[in-house]
Amino acid sequence: MSELYDVTIIGGGTTGLYTAFYSGMRELKTKVIEYQQHTGGKVSFFYPEKRIYDVGGFLGVTGDELVQNVEDQARFVDPEIVTGEKIVSIDKQEDGTFVLTNDAGQKHHSKTVIVASGMGTFEMEPLNVGDRASYDDYIHYTIQRKEQYNRKKVAIVSDSRVGIDWALALEGIAEAVELINRGADFKGTSEQDLESLRAADVRVHLSSKVETLEGEGKLQQLKLENGEVMEADDVLVYEGLHIDKSMYAEWGLDTEKGRIPVEPDMRANIDGIFVAGDAAVYNGKTMLIASGFNEAMAAVNSAAKYLNPKAAPQVYSTVIYKNR
Ligand SMILES: Cc1cc2nc3c(=O)[nH]c(=O)nc-3n(C[C@H](O)[C@H](O)[C@H](O)COP(=O)(O)OP(=O)(O)OC[C@H]3O[C@@H](n4cnc5c(N)ncnc54)[C@H](O)[C@@H]3O)c2cc1C
């Protein structure tokens, strides 16, 4: 049997990492299990280079910097951080402990569980073109590093505000930006976005669909269904996300539109399981990084109480680390 932990956190996004810090600070034996090979969750995936202004004490921190800071903060208390493992089931044992099983069938043992796995795992809707596989290296589903597109010809395929966002971010960096929208307008956008797009050096193709990708050994051009051909070194695609909304229900948790309803102390419907971050839902919930931090503290404090009813309801870091 693998070692028994006090707290096992599912998800190594900003919430999971901060939960690990707080749990370690409360001297609970803590493990984090993250599906991706790296931590950071949505922040690392969607906006590593963007500046974030609404996390207290960090005016204009980049996504990368914030993730690095919160990971350093977690590592300060030395939790076990496991990456590349997807938890597929949680089973409560007769003795009240939990067995968490990953997609390879390996088991983790824990006295409590904190679910910080956001909306669960998700897949980007793939580019709907037959010969996609031959050009996989040139098809991207998020802008991670803008400099990767430096002086490249970039085609963006999207019918939403995300496509406009990307086009504006790459204009001036890429040699050329083409924005291809299968619809007649962009979903979820504002007049201000459209105004910025009109003023930008971006060629917009409405009611257009990519028919084929072409090139010898690498991507060189795209052909649209209307016969138009355009040069392209890379394609960026945002045609929506496919979110597996069944995961939490399969774990035996109550769900509300794929998220987990919680009590004010972040407890879920199974005793010993707590929730924090985007995974949680309650009246007035906001899906923001700072909300996840706050909920992480509440979830850990509740887990501490669950493990030891005499545990303090909250602690001060200035007291715990007074001799440092
Ligand atoms: C484009 C965009 C811009 C945003 N801008 C801001 C902003 O300016 N300010 C702000 O405060 N918020 C912003 N947000 C929201 C913010 O990113 C989220 O609220 C925050 O990232 C949630 O963190 P989380 O750790 O709860 O979840 P996530 O970041 O989703 O992390 C969950 C982690 O759990 C892992 N996981 C899922 N299922 C499993 C499983 N079964 N086993 C193991 N691991 C699993 C995932 O791989 C992921 O790493 C933005 C979001 C988006 C999409």
Short mmCIF file of C-alpha atoms and ligand atoms in Angstrom, two decimals:
data_model
loop_
_atom_site.label_atom_id
_atom_site.label_comp_id
_atom_site.label_asym_id
_atom_site.label_seq_id
_atom_site.Cartn_x
_atom_site.Cartn_y
_atom_site.Cartn_z
CA MET A 1 0.00 0.00 0.00
CA SER A 2 1.29 3.51 -0.81
CA GLU A 3 1.86 5.85 2.11
CA LEU A 4 -1.22 7.28 3.81
CA TYR A 5 -1.47 11.08 3.50
CA ASP A 6 -3.55 13.45 5.63
CA VAL A 7 -4.59 15.49 2.60
CA THR A 8 -4.48 14.59 -1.08
CA ILE A 9 -5.22 17.41 -3.48
CA ILE A 10 -6.46 16.56 -6.96
CA GLY A 11 -5.25 19.23 -9.40
CA GLY A 12 -2.07 21.27 -9.51
CA GLY A 13 -3.50 24.52 -10.84
CA THR A 14 -3.06 27.74 -8.86
CA THR A 15 -5.71 26.57 -6.38
CA GLY A 16 -4.20 23.12 -5.87
CA LEU A 17 -0.70 24.54 -5.36
CA TYR A 18 -1.87 27.12 -2.86
CA THR A 19 -3.93 24.43 -1.08
CA ALA A 20 -0.72 22.38 -0.79
CA PHE A 21 1.09 25.31 0.82
CA TYR A 22 -1.68 25.96 3.29
CA SER A 23 -2.07 22.28 4.15
CA GLY A 24 1.68 21.91 4.70
CA MET A 25 1.72 25.07 6.79
CA ARG A 26 -0.91 23.41 8.99
CA GLU A 27 1.51 20.49 9.30
CA LEU A 28 -0.69 18.05 7.41
CA LYS A 29 1.07 15.41 5.33
CA THR A 30 0.16 16.57 1.85
CA LYS A 31 0.19 15.24 -1.70
CA VAL A 32 -0.85 16.95 -4.96
CA ILE A 33 -1.78 14.89 -8.04
CA GLU A 34 -1.84 16.71 -11.39
CA TYR A 35 -2.92 15.23 -14.71
CA GLN A 36 -0.69 17.37 -16.91
CA GLN A 37 3.10 16.97 -16.95
CA HIS A 38 3.38 20.45 -15.45
CA THR A 39 1.53 22.45 -12.83
CA GLY A 40 -0.32 25.74 -13.38
CA GLY A 41 -3.69 24.60 -14.75
CA LYS A 42 -5.61 27.11 -16.83
CA VAL A 43 -3.20 29.96 -16.11
CA SER A 44 -0.27 28.06 -17.68
CA PHE A 45 -2.37 26.72 -20.53
CA PHE A 46 -4.34 29.77 -21.62
CA TYR A 47 -2.40 32.85 -20.59
CA PRO A 48 1.17 32.23 -19.34
CA GLU A 49 2.43 35.54 -20.78
CA LYS A 50 -0.58 37.72 -20.03
CA ARG A 51 -0.48 40.11 -17.10
CA ILE A 52 -2.90 39.52 -14.24
CA TYR A 53 -3.98 42.58 -12.24
CA ASP A 54 -6.61 41.20 -9.89
CA VAL A 55 -4.65 39.03 -7.48
CA GLY A 56 -4.00 40.95 -4.26
CA GLY A 57 -0.41 42.14 -3.87
CA PHE A 58 0.61 41.36 -7.48
CA LEU A 59 -0.22 44.23 -9.82
CA GLY A 60 0.48 43.04 -13.36
CA VAL A 61 2.11 39.69 -12.61
CA THR A 62 2.38 37.38 -15.64
CA GLY A 63 0.68 33.99 -15.56
CA ASP A 64 4.08 32.28 -15.59
CA GLU A 65 5.36 34.38 -12.69
CA LEU A 66 2.25 33.76 -10.61
CA VAL A 67 2.41 29.99 -11.16
CA GLN A 68 6.13 29.96 -10.32
CA ASN A 69 5.48 31.98 -7.15
CA VAL A 70 2.65 29.77 -5.96
CA GLU A 71 4.62 26.62 -6.79
CA ASP A 72 7.61 27.97 -4.82
CA GLN A 73 5.21 28.74 -1.98
CA ALA A 74 3.89 25.16 -2.10
CA ARG A 75 7.40 23.66 -2.20
CA PHE A 76 8.32 25.72 0.88
CA VAL A 77 6.34 23.18 2.94
CA ASP A 78 7.65 20.19 0.97
CA PRO A 79 4.50 18.41 -0.25
CA GLU A 80 4.66 15.40 -2.56
CA ILE A 81 3.81 16.73 -6.05
CA VAL A 82 2.95 14.05 -8.61
CA THR A 83 2.40 15.03 -12.26
CA GLY A 84 1.17 13.12 -15.30
CA GLU A 85 -1.49 11.17 -13.40
CA LYS A 86 -5.21 11.48 -13.93
CA ILE A 87 -7.41 10.45 -11.01
CA VAL A 88 -10.31 8.40 -12.31
CA SER A 89 -11.97 7.25 -9.10
CA ILE A 90 -12.20 7.97 -5.38
CA ASP A 91 -13.39 5.21 -3.07
CA LYS A 92 -14.09 5.63 0.60
CA GLN A 93 -12.99 2.63 2.65
CA GLU A 94 -14.68 1.15 5.70
CA ASP A 95 -12.03 2.74 7.93
CA GLY A 96 -12.96 6.18 6.54
CA THR A 97 -9.80 6.64 4.44
CA PHE A 98 -9.88 7.19 0.69
CA VAL A 99 -8.31 5.30 -2.18
CA LEU A 100 -7.71 7.41 -5.26
CA THR A 101 -7.02 5.45 -8.43
CA ASN A 102 -5.23 6.92 -11.44
CA ASP A 103 -5.69 6.08 -15.12
CA ALA A 104 -2.89 3.50 -14.91
CA GLY A 105 -4.65 1.71 -12.06
CA GLN A 106 -2.18 2.90 -9.38
CA LYS A 107 -3.60 3.80 -5.99
CA HIS A 108 -3.05 6.71 -3.61
CA HIS A 109 -4.23 6.57 0.01
CA SER A 110 -5.43 9.54 1.98
CA LYS A 111 -7.43 10.48 5.07
CA THR A 112 -9.04 13.45 3.30
CA VAL A 113 -9.30 14.68 -0.28
CA ILE A 114 -9.41 18.25 -1.57
CA VAL A 115 -10.73 18.48 -5.11
CA ALA A 116 -9.01 21.38 -6.89
CA SER A 117 -9.34 20.02 -10.40
CA GLY A 118 -11.24 22.91 -11.95
CA MET A 119 -13.77 21.84 -14.55
CA GLY A 120 -11.90 18.54 -14.84
CA THR A 121 -9.80 17.58 -17.81
CA PHE A 122 -10.63 19.14 -21.14
CA GLU A 123 -9.73 18.71 -24.79
CA MET A 124 -9.60 21.49 -27.34
CA GLU A 125 -11.98 20.99 -30.26
CA PRO A 126 -9.59 19.90 -33.06
CA LEU A 127 -9.26 21.60 -36.43
CA ASN A 128 -11.83 19.89 -38.61
CA VAL A 129 -9.59 19.08 -41.58
CA GLY A 130 -8.86 15.58 -42.92
CA ASP A 131 -5.07 15.80 -43.29
CA ARG A 132 -4.56 17.37 -39.86
CA ALA A 133 -2.25 14.63 -38.51
CA SER A 134 0.52 15.33 -41.07
CA TYR A 135 0.76 18.93 -39.86
CA ASP A 136 0.32 18.41 -36.10
CA ASP A 137 3.54 20.30 -35.29
CA TYR A 138 2.15 23.43 -36.96
CA ILE A 139 -1.32 23.37 -35.42
CA HIS A 140 -1.67 25.00 -31.99
CA TYR A 141 -4.63 25.37 -29.67
CA THR A 142 -3.37 28.18 -27.49
CA ILE A 143 -0.75 30.93 -27.73
CA GLN A 144 1.72 29.95 -25.08
CA ARG A 145 4.74 31.98 -26.22
CA LYS A 146 4.13 34.91 -28.54
CA GLU A 147 7.75 34.94 -29.73
CA GLN A 148 7.17 31.50 -31.29
CA TYR A 149 5.22 33.39 -34.00
CA ASN A 150 7.85 36.03 -34.56
CA ARG A 151 7.88 36.89 -38.31
CA LYS A 152 5.72 33.86 -39.11
CA LYS A 153 2.61 33.78 -41.27
CA VAL A 154 -0.18 32.78 -38.92
CA ALA A 155 -3.70 31.65 -39.75
CA ILE A 156 -6.16 31.77 -36.86
CA VAL A 157 -9.27 29.61 -37.10
CA SER A 158 -11.96 30.74 -34.69
CA ASP A 159 -15.52 31.96 -34.58
CA SER A 160 -15.22 33.58 -31.16
CA ARG A 161 -13.69 36.45 -29.21
CA VAL A 162 -10.66 34.24 -28.49
CA GLY A 163 -9.69 34.38 -32.17
CA ILE A 164 -9.87 38.18 -32.16
CA ASP A 165 -7.80 38.26 -28.97
CA TRP A 166 -5.12 36.09 -30.56
CA ALA A 167 -5.11 38.07 -33.80
CA LEU A 168 -4.58 41.32 -31.89
CA ALA A 169 -1.89 39.73 -29.71
CA LEU A 170 0.11 38.52 -32.74
CA GLU A 171 -0.37 41.53 -35.00
CA GLY A 172 2.97 43.32 -35.11
CA ILE A 173 4.83 40.15 -34.05
CA ALA A 174 3.83 37.78 -36.84
CA GLU A 175 4.63 38.68 -40.44
CA ALA A 176 0.98 38.21 -41.42
CA VAL A 177 -2.19 37.32 -39.52
CA GLU A 178 -5.26 35.85 -41.21
CA LEU A 179 -8.40 35.27 -39.14
CA ILE A 180 -10.73 32.62 -40.55
CA ASN A 181 -14.25 32.39 -39.13
CA ARG A 182 -16.71 29.78 -40.39
CA GLY A 183 -19.56 32.00 -39.13
CA ALA A 184 -20.78 35.39 -40.25
CA ASP A 185 -19.81 37.07 -36.95
CA PHE A 186 -17.76 36.45 -33.82
CA LYS A 187 -19.37 34.92 -30.70
CA GLY A 188 -19.07 36.61 -27.32
CA THR A 189 -17.37 39.68 -28.66
CA SER A 190 -17.90 43.39 -27.97
CA GLU A 191 -18.07 46.41 -30.29
CA GLN A 192 -14.74 47.50 -28.81
CA ASP A 193 -13.07 44.18 -29.84
CA LEU A 194 -14.48 44.54 -33.35
CA GLU A 195 -13.29 48.16 -33.52
CA SER A 196 -9.77 47.06 -32.54
CA LEU A 197 -9.90 44.27 -35.11
CA ARG A 198 -10.96 46.68 -37.88
CA ALA A 199 -8.04 48.96 -36.99
CA ALA A 200 -5.55 46.08 -36.92
CA ASP A 201 -3.41 44.70 -39.72
CA VAL A 202 -5.38 41.42 -39.78
CA ARG A 203 -7.17 39.94 -42.81
CA VAL A 204 -10.54 38.63 -41.72
CA HIS A 205 -12.34 35.89 -43.67
CA LEU A 206 -15.97 35.48 -42.61
CA SER A 207 -18.18 32.50 -43.56
CA SER A 208 -14.99 30.67 -44.55
CA LYS A 209 -13.79 27.20 -43.75
CA VAL A 210 -10.36 25.61 -44.12
CA GLU A 211 -10.57 22.77 -46.64
CA THR A 212 -6.97 21.51 -46.76
CA LEU A 213 -3.56 22.07 -45.27
CA GLU A 214 -0.73 21.91 -47.79
CA GLY A 215 3.07 21.84 -47.80
CA GLU A 216 6.12 19.65 -48.42
CA GLY A 217 7.51 18.37 -45.11
CA LYS A 218 6.00 21.33 -43.27
CA LEU A 219 2.93 23.50 -43.41
CA GLN A 220 3.16 26.09 -46.20
CA GLN A 221 -0.38 27.05 -47.10
CA LEU A 222 -4.08 26.61 -46.42
CA LYS A 223 -6.85 26.29 -48.92
CA LEU A 224 -10.30 27.59 -48.01
CA GLU A 225 -13.51 25.98 -49.25
CA ASN A 226 -14.10 28.96 -51.57
CA GLY A 227 -10.82 28.09 -53.33
CA GLU A 228 -8.80 30.92 -51.79
CA VAL A 229 -5.23 29.92 -50.92
CA MET A 230 -3.12 31.63 -48.28
CA GLU A 231 0.45 31.10 -47.08
CA ALA A 232 0.75 29.93 -43.49
CA ASP A 233 3.60 28.67 -41.29
CA ASP A 234 1.35 27.95 -38.31
CA VAL A 235 -2.35 27.60 -37.58
CA LEU A 236 -3.94 28.57 -34.28
CA VAL A 237 -7.31 26.99 -33.63
CA TYR A 238 -9.99 27.89 -31.12
CA GLU A 239 -13.25 26.17 -31.96
CA GLY A 240 -14.29 25.55 -28.35
CA LEU A 241 -13.42 23.20 -25.53
CA HIS A 242 -14.72 19.72 -24.89
CA ILE A 243 -15.12 19.38 -21.13
CA ASP A 244 -15.78 16.00 -19.59
CA LYS A 245 -18.56 16.94 -17.18
CA SER A 246 -19.13 13.40 -15.90
CA MET A 247 -15.95 13.01 -13.83
CA TYR A 248 -17.22 14.33 -10.50
CA ALA A 249 -20.49 12.41 -10.71
CA GLU A 250 -18.47 9.24 -11.37
CA TRP A 251 -16.57 9.94 -8.13
CA GLY A 252 -19.93 9.88 -6.29
CA LEU A 253 -20.04 13.65 -5.79
CA ASP A 254 -23.14 15.75 -6.25
CA THR A 255 -22.78 17.99 -9.28
CA GLU A 256 -24.32 21.12 -10.70
CA LYS A 257 -23.50 21.67 -14.37
CA GLY A 258 -20.31 19.66 -13.95
CA ARG A 259 -19.12 21.45 -10.81
CA ILE A 260 -19.43 20.45 -7.14
CA PRO A 261 -21.87 22.23 -4.82
CA VAL A 262 -20.27 22.94 -1.43
CA GLU A 263 -21.22 24.16 2.04
CA PRO A 264 -19.63 27.42 3.30
CA ASP A 265 -16.77 25.37 4.83
CA MET A 266 -16.06 23.89 1.34
CA ARG A 267 -17.29 20.42 2.30
CA ALA A 268 -18.81 18.29 -0.46
CA ASN A 269 -21.56 15.69 -0.03
CA ILE A 270 -19.07 12.95 0.98
CA ASP A 271 -17.59 13.37 4.48
CA GLY A 272 -13.84 13.95 4.21
CA ILE A 273 -13.95 15.44 0.70
CA PHE A 274 -13.57 19.21 0.33
CA VAL A 275 -13.45 21.38 -2.78
CA ALA A 276 -11.69 24.61 -3.81
CA GLY A 277 -11.29 26.77 -6.91
CA ASP A 278 -13.16 26.46 -10.19
CA ALA A 279 -14.38 22.96 -9.23
CA ALA A 280 -16.61 24.42 -6.49
CA VAL A 281 -19.97 26.07 -6.87
CA TYR A 282 -22.07 27.95 -4.30
CA ASN A 283 -24.24 31.01 -4.22
CA GLY A 284 -22.09 34.00 -5.25
CA LYS A 285 -19.13 31.89 -6.46
CA THR A 286 -16.63 33.70 -8.70
CA MET A 287 -14.26 31.76 -10.92
CA LEU A 288 -11.13 33.75 -10.17
CA ILE A 289 -7.63 32.89 -8.99
CA ALA A 290 -8.03 34.78 -5.71
CA SER A 291 -11.34 33.06 -4.93
CA GLY A 292 -9.52 29.73 -5.29
CA PHE A 293 -6.88 30.87 -2.77
CA ASN A 294 -9.53 31.86 -0.26
CA GLU A 295 -11.43 28.61 -0.72
CA ALA A 296 -8.17 26.65 -0.39
CA MET A 297 -7.68 28.06 3.11
CA ALA A 298 -11.27 27.23 4.07
CA ALA A 299 -10.98 23.70 2.63
CA VAL A 300 -7.72 23.00 4.48
CA ASN A 301 -9.05 24.44 7.75
CA SER A 302 -12.10 22.18 7.38
CA ALA A 303 -9.92 19.16 6.58
CA ALA A 304 -7.78 19.91 9.66
CA LYS A 305 -10.93 20.00 11.81
CA TYR A 306 -12.22 16.80 10.20
CA LEU A 307 -8.92 15.06 11.02
CA ASN A 308 -8.76 16.49 14.53
CA PRO A 309 -11.89 18.13 15.95
CA LYS A 310 -9.65 20.01 18.41
CA ALA A 311 -7.62 21.64 15.63
CA ALA A 312 -7.68 25.45 15.52
CA PRO A 313 -10.33 26.75 13.10
CA GLN A 314 -7.69 28.99 11.51
CA VAL A 315 -4.02 29.85 11.94
CA TYR A 316 -1.73 32.86 11.33
CA SER A 317 1.39 32.35 9.22
CA THR A 318 3.08 35.15 11.20
CA VAL A 319 2.67 33.02 14.32
CA ILE A 320 3.58 29.70 12.71
CA TYR A 321 6.76 31.11 11.15
CA LYS A 322 7.56 33.62 13.90
CA ASN A 323 11.12 32.34 14.28
CA ARG A 324 12.05 32.51 10.57
C1 LIG B 1 -8.62 33.05 -20.81
C2 LIG B 1 -8.81 33.17 -19.32
C3 LIG B 1 -8.44 34.34 -18.66
C4 LIG B 1 -8.60 34.45 -17.28
N1 LIG B 1 -8.21 35.61 -16.65
C5 LIG B 1 -8.28 35.69 -15.28
C6 LIG B 1 -7.86 36.86 -14.59
O1 LIG B 1 -7.44 37.85 -15.19
N2 LIG B 1 -7.94 36.87 -13.23
C7 LIG B 1 -8.41 35.80 -12.51
O2 LIG B 1 -8.43 35.85 -11.27
N3 LIG B 1 -8.85 34.68 -13.15
C8 LIG B 1 -8.79 34.61 -14.50
N4 LIG B 1 -9.24 33.48 -15.15
C9 LIG B 1 -9.82 32.39 -14.33
C10 LIG B 1 -8.69 31.57 -13.66
O3 LIG B 1 -7.78 31.14 -14.65
C11 LIG B 1 -9.29 30.37 -12.94
O4 LIG B 1 -10.25 30.80 -12.00
C12 LIG B 1 -8.18 29.58 -12.23
O5 LIG B 1 -7.17 29.21 -13.13
C13 LIG B 1 -8.78 28.34 -11.56
O6 LIG B 1 -7.73 27.62 -10.98
P1 LIG B 1 -7.98 26.14 -10.44
O7 LIG B 1 -6.66 25.70 -9.91
O8 LIG B 1 -9.16 26.12 -9.54
O9 LIG B 1 -8.38 25.29 -11.72
P2 LIG B 1 -7.50 24.96 -13.02
O10 LIG B 1 -6.56 26.05 -13.34
O11 LIG B 1 -8.47 24.52 -14.05
O12 LIG B 1 -6.61 23.72 -12.55
C14 LIG B 1 -7.17 22.44 -12.39
C15 LIG B 1 -6.07 21.42 -12.57
O13 LIG B 1 -6.58 20.12 -12.26
C16 LIG B 1 -6.06 19.18 -13.19
N5 LIG B 1 -6.99 18.05 -13.24
C17 LIG B 1 -8.26 18.06 -13.73
N6 LIG B 1 -8.81 16.83 -13.59
C18 LIG B 1 -7.86 16.04 -13.01
C19 LIG B 1 -7.82 14.68 -12.62
N7 LIG B 1 -8.86 13.87 -12.81
N8 LIG B 1 -6.67 14.20 -12.05
C20 LIG B 1 -5.59 15.02 -11.85
N9 LIG B 1 -5.59 16.31 -12.21
C21 LIG B 1 -6.71 16.82 -12.77
C22 LIG B 1 -6.00 19.96 -14.49
O14 LIG B 1 -5.07 19.37 -15.38
C23 LIG B 1 -5.56 21.35 -14.01
O15 LIG B 1 -4.16 21.50 -14.02
C24 LIG B 1 -9.13 33.36 -16.53
C25 LIG B 1 -9.48 32.16 -17.18
C26 LIG B 1 -9.34 32.07 -18.57
C27 LIG B 1 -9.73 30.78 -19.25
#
